[in-house]
Amino acid sequence: IADSQLWQARLVAAEFGAPEPDVALQNGGGIRNDSIIPADEITELDTFDMVPFPNFVTVVPDIPRSQFKEILENAVSRTQPGDTPGGTGRFAQVAGFSFTYSASGTAQVLDADGNVTTPGTRVTEVTLDDDTVIVTGGVVQAGPAINIAIVDFLARGGDQYPFRGAPFTVLGVSYQQALFNYIVGPLNGEISAADYPEGGEGRITVTP
């Protein structure tokens, strides 16, 4: 699903006057089929079961690296027993990069406006697919800002994603349509174990 948004946004961003995104994030709360689909046919209806909300693929440009780390800290801020309040709907599936977070790190806390009141220390490593290092040892590395593909619900601050009113461009493609287009387009109608192995591809690593 994250891959579909990155692919779709890169395909059409220029038509909407937006830059190509570097990465994509999809909150777990926006994925709703809540089941393992067995190896067999997958239907267009399945894509509506997976991503049923009226969310649209969006590009948020020029997010500073420090803010990108805050966005990822928010994504992992409720993953551990005792995190308050609970609920992991904000946990991010990702494309265009990989990251590592520590289960024992401090959970980031935000106020109602998305400002950081308790800095998070869980995100320790972030590396783009082109090997650009964004965070290492928990420290943000200097460099260009990041363009993010994401659904408009999150761009508007849903699940406390701390975009803090950053401008964004809605691309006119729902996240369901992006998923459908990606399956029948680049994947040629087949979601294979070679491309998407059971157990994941190592994009997200958690350390004790």
PDB file of C-alpha atoms in Angstrom:
ATOM      1  CA  ILE A   1       0.000   0.000   0.000  1.00  0.00           C
ATOM      2  CA  ALA A   2       2.833   2.393   0.815  1.00  0.00           C
ATOM      3  CA  ASP A   3       4.597   1.399  -2.401  1.00  0.00           C
ATOM      4  CA  SER A   4       1.449   2.143  -4.389  1.00  0.00           C
ATOM      5  CA  GLN A   5       1.255   5.669  -3.013  1.00  0.00           C
ATOM      6  CA  LEU A   6       4.909   6.399  -3.748  1.00  0.00           C
ATOM      7  CA  TRP A   7       4.588   5.025  -7.276  1.00  0.00           C
ATOM      8  CA  GLN A   8       1.303   6.815  -7.985  1.00  0.00           C
ATOM      9  CA  ALA A   9       2.515  10.139  -6.604  1.00  0.00           C
ATOM     10  CA  ARG A  10       5.714   9.999  -8.645  1.00  0.00           C
ATOM     11  CA  LEU A  11       3.645   9.246 -11.738  1.00  0.00           C
ATOM     12  CA  VAL A  12       1.225  12.172 -11.481  1.00  0.00           C
ATOM     13  CA  ALA A  13       2.812  14.764  -9.181  1.00  0.00           C
ATOM     14  CA  ALA A  14       4.019  16.978 -12.032  1.00  0.00           C
ATOM     15  CA  GLU A  15       0.471  17.203 -13.432  1.00  0.00           C
ATOM     16  CA  PHE A  16      -0.596  18.836 -10.168  1.00  0.00           C
ATOM     17  CA  GLY A  17       2.440  21.082  -9.840  1.00  0.00           C
ATOM     18  CA  ALA A  18       3.931  19.038  -7.010  1.00  0.00           C
ATOM     19  CA  PRO A  19       7.478  17.669  -6.746  1.00  0.00           C
ATOM     20  CA  GLU A  20       8.184  13.970  -6.935  1.00  0.00           C
ATOM     21  CA  PRO A  21       8.113  12.437  -3.465  1.00  0.00           C
ATOM     22  CA  ASP A  22      11.156  10.789  -1.960  1.00  0.00           C
ATOM     23  CA  VAL A  23       9.226   8.580   0.457  1.00  0.00           C
ATOM     24  CA  ALA A  24       5.718   7.459   1.370  1.00  0.00           C
ATOM     25  CA  LEU A  25       4.022   6.620   4.664  1.00  0.00           C
ATOM     26  CA  GLN A  26       0.688   4.912   5.349  1.00  0.00           C
ATOM     27  CA  ASN A  27      -0.755   4.729   8.842  1.00  0.00           C
ATOM     28  CA  GLY A  28      -1.888   1.298   9.968  1.00  0.00           C
ATOM     29  CA  GLY A  29      -5.252   2.725  11.000  1.00  0.00           C
ATOM     30  CA  GLY A  30      -6.028   3.384   7.344  1.00  0.00           C
ATOM     31  CA  ILE A  31      -5.631  -0.333   6.502  1.00  0.00           C
ATOM     32  CA  ARG A  32      -8.812  -2.141   7.458  1.00  0.00           C
ATOM     33  CA  ASN A  33      -9.242  -5.621   5.986  1.00  0.00           C
ATOM     34  CA  ASP A  34      -7.790  -7.080   9.224  1.00  0.00           C
ATOM     35  CA  SER A  35      -7.052 -10.472   7.700  1.00  0.00           C
ATOM     36  CA  ILE A  36      -4.459 -12.437   5.801  1.00  0.00           C
ATOM     37  CA  ILE A  37      -5.608 -12.849   2.218  1.00  0.00           C
ATOM     38  CA  PRO A  38      -4.711 -16.403   1.148  1.00  0.00           C
ATOM     39  CA  ALA A  39      -2.719 -17.126  -1.978  1.00  0.00           C
ATOM     40  CA  ASP A  40      -5.325 -17.076  -4.748  1.00  0.00           C
ATOM     41  CA  GLU A  41      -7.158 -14.434  -6.707  1.00  0.00           C
ATOM     42  CA  ILE A  42      -7.227 -10.875  -5.423  1.00  0.00           C
ATOM     43  CA  THR A  43     -10.105  -8.695  -6.540  1.00  0.00           C
ATOM     44  CA  GLU A  44     -10.779  -4.992  -6.872  1.00  0.00           C
ATOM     45  CA  LEU A  45     -13.241  -5.439  -4.005  1.00  0.00           C
ATOM     46  CA  ASP A  46     -10.323  -6.627  -1.866  1.00  0.00           C
ATOM     47  CA  THR A  47      -8.621  -3.298  -2.423  1.00  0.00           C
ATOM     48  CA  PHE A  48     -11.695  -1.497  -1.076  1.00  0.00           C
ATOM     49  CA  ASP A  49     -11.618  -3.791   1.970  1.00  0.00           C
ATOM     50  CA  MET A  50      -7.966  -2.926   2.558  1.00  0.00           C
ATOM     51  CA  VAL A  51      -8.209   0.847   2.156  1.00  0.00           C
ATOM     52  CA  PRO A  52     -11.881   1.847   2.483  1.00  0.00           C
ATOM     53  CA  PHE A  53     -11.717   5.507   3.478  1.00  0.00           C
ATOM     54  CA  PRO A  54     -12.128   8.550   1.196  1.00  0.00           C
ATOM     55  CA  ASN A  55      -8.422   9.374   1.491  1.00  0.00           C
ATOM     56  CA  PHE A  56      -6.453  10.845  -1.392  1.00  0.00           C
ATOM     57  CA  VAL A  57      -2.788  10.497  -2.237  1.00  0.00           C
ATOM     58  CA  THR A  58      -1.056  13.760  -1.375  1.00  0.00           C
ATOM     59  CA  VAL A  59       2.422  15.251  -1.574  1.00  0.00           C
ATOM     60  CA  VAL A  60       3.785  17.293   1.323  1.00  0.00           C
ATOM     61  CA  PRO A  61       6.943  18.976  -0.009  1.00  0.00           C
ATOM     62  CA  ASP A  62      10.042  20.303   1.686  1.00  0.00           C
ATOM     63  CA  ILE A  63       9.702  18.741   5.117  1.00  0.00           C
ATOM     64  CA  PRO A  64      12.914  19.390   7.081  1.00  0.00           C
ATOM     65  CA  ARG A  65      14.768  16.276   8.142  1.00  0.00           C
ATOM     66  CA  SER A  66      14.272  17.107  11.807  1.00  0.00           C
ATOM     67  CA  GLN A  67      10.510  17.243  11.265  1.00  0.00           C
ATOM     68  CA  PHE A  68      10.614  14.008   9.288  1.00  0.00           C
ATOM     69  CA  LYS A  69      12.183  12.353  12.328  1.00  0.00           C
ATOM     70  CA  GLU A  70       9.378  13.798  14.490  1.00  0.00           C
ATOM     71  CA  ILE A  71       6.836  12.287  12.077  1.00  0.00           C
ATOM     72  CA  LEU A  72       8.491   8.886  12.459  1.00  0.00           C
ATOM     73  CA  GLU A  73       8.711   9.310  16.239  1.00  0.00           C
ATOM     74  CA  ASN A  74       4.947   9.886  16.223  1.00  0.00           C
ATOM     75  CA  ALA A  75       4.486   6.716  14.161  1.00  0.00           C
ATOM     76  CA  VAL A  76       6.252   4.596  16.813  1.00  0.00           C
ATOM     77  CA  SER A  77       5.111   6.513  19.910  1.00  0.00           C
ATOM     78  CA  ARG A  78       2.439   3.989  20.903  1.00  0.00           C
ATOM     79  CA  THR A  79       3.987   0.664  20.048  1.00  0.00           C
ATOM     80  CA  GLN A  80       4.976  -0.507  23.525  1.00  0.00           C
ATOM     81  CA  PRO A  81       2.997  -1.709  26.541  1.00  0.00           C
ATOM     82  CA  GLY A  82       2.462   1.259  28.816  1.00  0.00           C
ATOM     83  CA  ASP A  83       2.451   3.888  26.078  1.00  0.00           C
ATOM     84  CA  THR A  84      -0.345   6.325  26.904  1.00  0.00           C
ATOM     85  CA  PRO A  85      -2.831   6.494  25.405  1.00  0.00           C
ATOM     86  CA  GLY A  86      -2.707   3.149  23.694  1.00  0.00           C
ATOM     87  CA  GLY A  87      -3.523   2.237  20.124  1.00  0.00           C
ATOM     88  CA  THR A  88      -1.213   1.659  17.197  1.00  0.00           C
ATOM     89  CA  GLY A  89      -3.276   3.128  14.354  1.00  0.00           C
ATOM     90  CA  ARG A  90      -0.589   5.750  13.760  1.00  0.00           C
ATOM     91  CA  PHE A  91       2.111   3.136  13.149  1.00  0.00           C
ATOM     92  CA  ALA A  92       3.501   3.731   9.654  1.00  0.00           C
ATOM     93  CA  GLN A  93       4.058   1.369   6.788  1.00  0.00           C
ATOM     94  CA  VAL A  94       6.761   2.921   4.623  1.00  0.00           C
ATOM     95  CA  ALA A  95       8.182   3.096   1.111  1.00  0.00           C
ATOM     96  CA  GLY A  96      11.317   4.713  -0.258  1.00  0.00           C
ATOM     97  CA  PHE A  97      13.297   4.250   2.951  1.00  0.00           C
ATOM     98  CA  SER A  98      13.991   2.000   5.896  1.00  0.00           C
ATOM     99  CA  PHE A  99      14.257   2.817   9.567  1.00  0.00           C
ATOM    100  CA  THR A 100      15.153   1.330  12.932  1.00  0.00           C
ATOM    101  CA  TYR A 101      13.545   2.172  16.240  1.00  0.00           C
ATOM    102  CA  SER A 102      14.290   1.165  19.805  1.00  0.00           C
ATOM    103  CA  ALA A 103      11.525  -0.277  21.950  1.00  0.00           C
ATOM    104  CA  SER A 104      13.223   1.108  25.046  1.00  0.00           C
ATOM    105  CA  GLY A 105      13.477   4.689  23.781  1.00  0.00           C
ATOM    106  CA  THR A 106      11.374   7.573  25.069  1.00  0.00           C
ATOM    107  CA  ALA A 107       8.024   7.954  23.354  1.00  0.00           C
ATOM    108  CA  GLN A 108       7.459  11.342  21.746  1.00  0.00           C
ATOM    109  CA  VAL A 109       4.577  13.391  23.154  1.00  0.00           C
ATOM    110  CA  LEU A 110       2.822  16.119  21.173  1.00  0.00           C
ATOM    111  CA  ASP A 111       0.396  18.843  22.182  1.00  0.00           C
ATOM    112  CA  ALA A 112      -2.893  19.478  20.390  1.00  0.00           C
ATOM    113  CA  ASP A 113      -1.134  21.601  17.759  1.00  0.00           C
ATOM    114  CA  GLY A 114       1.462  18.955  16.915  1.00  0.00           C
ATOM    115  CA  ASN A 115       4.255  20.647  18.827  1.00  0.00           C
ATOM    116  CA  VAL A 116       6.719  18.351  20.574  1.00  0.00           C
ATOM    117  CA  THR A 117       6.435  18.536  24.353  1.00  0.00           C
ATOM    118  CA  THR A 118       8.523  15.407  25.022  1.00  0.00           C
ATOM    119  CA  PRO A 119      11.140  14.620  22.367  1.00  0.00           C
ATOM    120  CA  GLY A 120      11.149  11.015  21.228  1.00  0.00           C
ATOM    121  CA  THR A 121      14.324   8.956  21.218  1.00  0.00           C
ATOM    122  CA  ARG A 122      13.014   5.772  19.629  1.00  0.00           C
ATOM    123  CA  VAL A 123      13.987   6.393  15.999  1.00  0.00           C
ATOM    124  CA  THR A 124      17.693   5.645  15.718  1.00  0.00           C
ATOM    125  CA  GLU A 125      18.381   5.074  12.014  1.00  0.00           C
ATOM    126  CA  VAL A 126      16.691   6.321   8.831  1.00  0.00           C
ATOM    127  CA  THR A 127      18.121   5.634   5.368  1.00  0.00           C
ATOM    128  CA  LEU A 128      16.565   6.392   1.989  1.00  0.00           C
ATOM    129  CA  ASP A 129      16.544   3.698  -0.677  1.00  0.00           C
ATOM    130  CA  ASP A 130      19.352   5.544  -2.498  1.00  0.00           C
ATOM    131  CA  ASP A 131      21.491   5.087   0.664  1.00  0.00           C
ATOM    132  CA  THR A 132      21.139   8.705   1.801  1.00  0.00           C
ATOM    133  CA  VAL A 133      21.410   8.687   5.584  1.00  0.00           C
ATOM    134  CA  ILE A 134      18.806  10.897   7.268  1.00  0.00           C
ATOM    135  CA  VAL A 135      19.281   9.783  10.881  1.00  0.00           C
ATOM    136  CA  THR A 136      22.103   7.799  12.426  1.00  0.00           C
ATOM    137  CA  GLY A 137      22.594   7.040  16.094  1.00  0.00           C
ATOM    138  CA  GLY A 138      19.420   9.022  16.734  1.00  0.00           C
ATOM    139  CA  VAL A 139      21.000  12.193  15.306  1.00  0.00           C
ATOM    140  CA  VAL A 140      19.499  13.953  12.272  1.00  0.00           C
ATOM    141  CA  GLN A 141      22.059  14.496   9.525  1.00  0.00           C
ATOM    142  CA  ALA A 142      22.202  17.792   7.649  1.00  0.00           C
ATOM    143  CA  GLY A 143      20.888  17.775   4.100  1.00  0.00           C
ATOM    144  CA  PRO A 144      18.016  18.620   1.768  1.00  0.00           C
ATOM    145  CA  ALA A 145      14.400  18.559   2.894  1.00  0.00           C
ATOM    146  CA  ILE A 146      12.194  15.576   2.075  1.00  0.00           C
ATOM    147  CA  ASN A 147       9.085  15.334  -0.101  1.00  0.00           C
ATOM    148  CA  ILE A 148       6.523  12.951   1.359  1.00  0.00           C
ATOM    149  CA  ALA A 149       3.665  11.051  -0.289  1.00  0.00           C
ATOM    150  CA  ILE A 150       0.915  10.414   2.219  1.00  0.00           C
ATOM    151  CA  VAL A 151      -2.868  10.412   2.423  1.00  0.00           C
ATOM    152  CA  ASP A 152      -4.533  13.759   2.973  1.00  0.00           C
ATOM    153  CA  PHE A 153      -5.950  12.621   6.338  1.00  0.00           C
ATOM    154  CA  LEU A 154      -2.413  12.492   7.720  1.00  0.00           C
ATOM    155  CA  ALA A 155      -1.233  15.600   5.880  1.00  0.00           C
ATOM    156  CA  ARG A 156      -4.007  17.467   7.714  1.00  0.00           C
ATOM    157  CA  GLY A 157      -2.681  16.228  11.076  1.00  0.00           C
ATOM    158  CA  GLY A 158      -4.702  13.041  11.512  1.00  0.00           C
ATOM    159  CA  ASP A 159      -3.301  10.576  14.076  1.00  0.00           C
ATOM    160  CA  GLN A 160      -1.267  13.530  15.379  1.00  0.00           C
ATOM    161  CA  TYR A 161       1.124  13.401  12.440  1.00  0.00           C
ATOM    162  CA  PRO A 162       3.063  16.611  13.147  1.00  0.00           C
ATOM    163  CA  PHE A 163       2.941  18.377   9.798  1.00  0.00           C
ATOM    164  CA  ARG A 164       1.794  21.502  11.676  1.00  0.00           C
ATOM    165  CA  GLY A 165      -0.030  23.103   8.777  1.00  0.00           C
ATOM    166  CA  ALA A 166       2.627  22.437   6.136  1.00  0.00           C
ATOM    167  CA  PRO A 167       1.251  23.073   2.634  1.00  0.00           C
ATOM    168  CA  PHE A 168       0.378  20.013   0.591  1.00  0.00           C
ATOM    169  CA  THR A 169      -1.057  19.075  -2.796  1.00  0.00           C
ATOM    170  CA  VAL A 170      -3.849  16.528  -3.186  1.00  0.00           C
ATOM    171  CA  LEU A 171      -3.217  14.550  -6.361  1.00  0.00           C
ATOM    172  CA  GLY A 172      -6.763  13.574  -7.272  1.00  0.00           C
ATOM    173  CA  VAL A 173      -6.255   9.814  -6.871  1.00  0.00           C
ATOM    174  CA  SER A 174      -7.755   7.961  -3.927  1.00  0.00           C
ATOM    175  CA  TYR A 175      -5.511   5.630  -2.020  1.00  0.00           C
ATOM    176  CA  GLN A 176      -7.737   2.737  -3.077  1.00  0.00           C
ATOM    177  CA  GLN A 177      -7.334   3.685  -6.736  1.00  0.00           C
ATOM    178  CA  ALA A 178      -3.581   4.000  -6.268  1.00  0.00           C
ATOM    179  CA  LEU A 179      -3.455   0.487  -4.816  1.00  0.00           C
ATOM    180  CA  PHE A 180      -5.559  -0.918  -7.651  1.00  0.00           C
ATOM    181  CA  ASN A 181      -3.457   0.893 -10.266  1.00  0.00           C
ATOM    182  CA  TYR A 182      -0.239  -0.377  -8.718  1.00  0.00           C
ATOM    183  CA  ILE A 183      -1.395  -4.007  -8.633  1.00  0.00           C
ATOM    184  CA  VAL A 184      -2.575  -4.069 -12.241  1.00  0.00           C
ATOM    185  CA  GLY A 185       0.285  -1.830 -13.456  1.00  0.00           C
ATOM    186  CA  PRO A 186       3.823  -2.317 -12.100  1.00  0.00           C
ATOM    187  CA  LEU A 187       2.960  -5.616 -10.397  1.00  0.00           C
ATOM    188  CA  ASN A 188       1.282  -6.989 -13.556  1.00  0.00           C
ATOM    189  CA  GLY A 189      -1.601  -8.314 -11.496  1.00  0.00           C
ATOM    190  CA  GLU A 190       0.512 -10.445  -9.166  1.00  0.00           C
ATOM    191  CA  ILE A 191       1.533  -9.755  -5.575  1.00  0.00           C
ATOM    192  CA  SER A 192       4.337 -12.274  -5.282  1.00  0.00           C
ATOM    193  CA  ALA A 193       6.211 -13.692  -2.327  1.00  0.00           C
ATOM    194  CA  ALA A 194       9.408 -12.703  -4.117  1.00  0.00           C
ATOM    195  CA  ASP A 195       8.391  -9.036  -4.019  1.00  0.00           C
ATOM    196  CA  TYR A 196       6.575  -9.130  -0.677  1.00  0.00           C
ATOM    197  CA  PRO A 197       7.864 -12.021   1.444  1.00  0.00           C
ATOM    198  CA  GLU A 198       5.956 -13.238   4.453  1.00  0.00           C
ATOM    199  CA  GLY A 199       7.468 -11.601   7.511  1.00  0.00           C
ATOM    200  CA  GLY A 200       8.398  -8.420   5.678  1.00  0.00           C
ATOM    201  CA  GLU A 201      11.376  -7.056   3.793  1.00  0.00           C
ATOM    202  CA  GLY A 202      13.329  -5.407   6.586  1.00  0.00           C
ATOM    203  CA  ARG A 203      12.113  -1.882   5.937  1.00  0.00           C
ATOM    204  CA  ILE A 204      11.309  -1.474   9.631  1.00  0.00           C
ATOM    205  CA  THR A 205      13.549  -2.920  12.325  1.00  0.00           C
ATOM    206  CA  VAL A 206      12.818  -2.806  16.063  1.00  0.00           C
ATOM    207  CA  THR A 207      15.603  -3.272  18.605  1.00  0.00           C
ATOM    208  CA  PRO A 208      15.134  -4.043  22.324  1.00  0.00           C
TER     209      PRO A 208
END
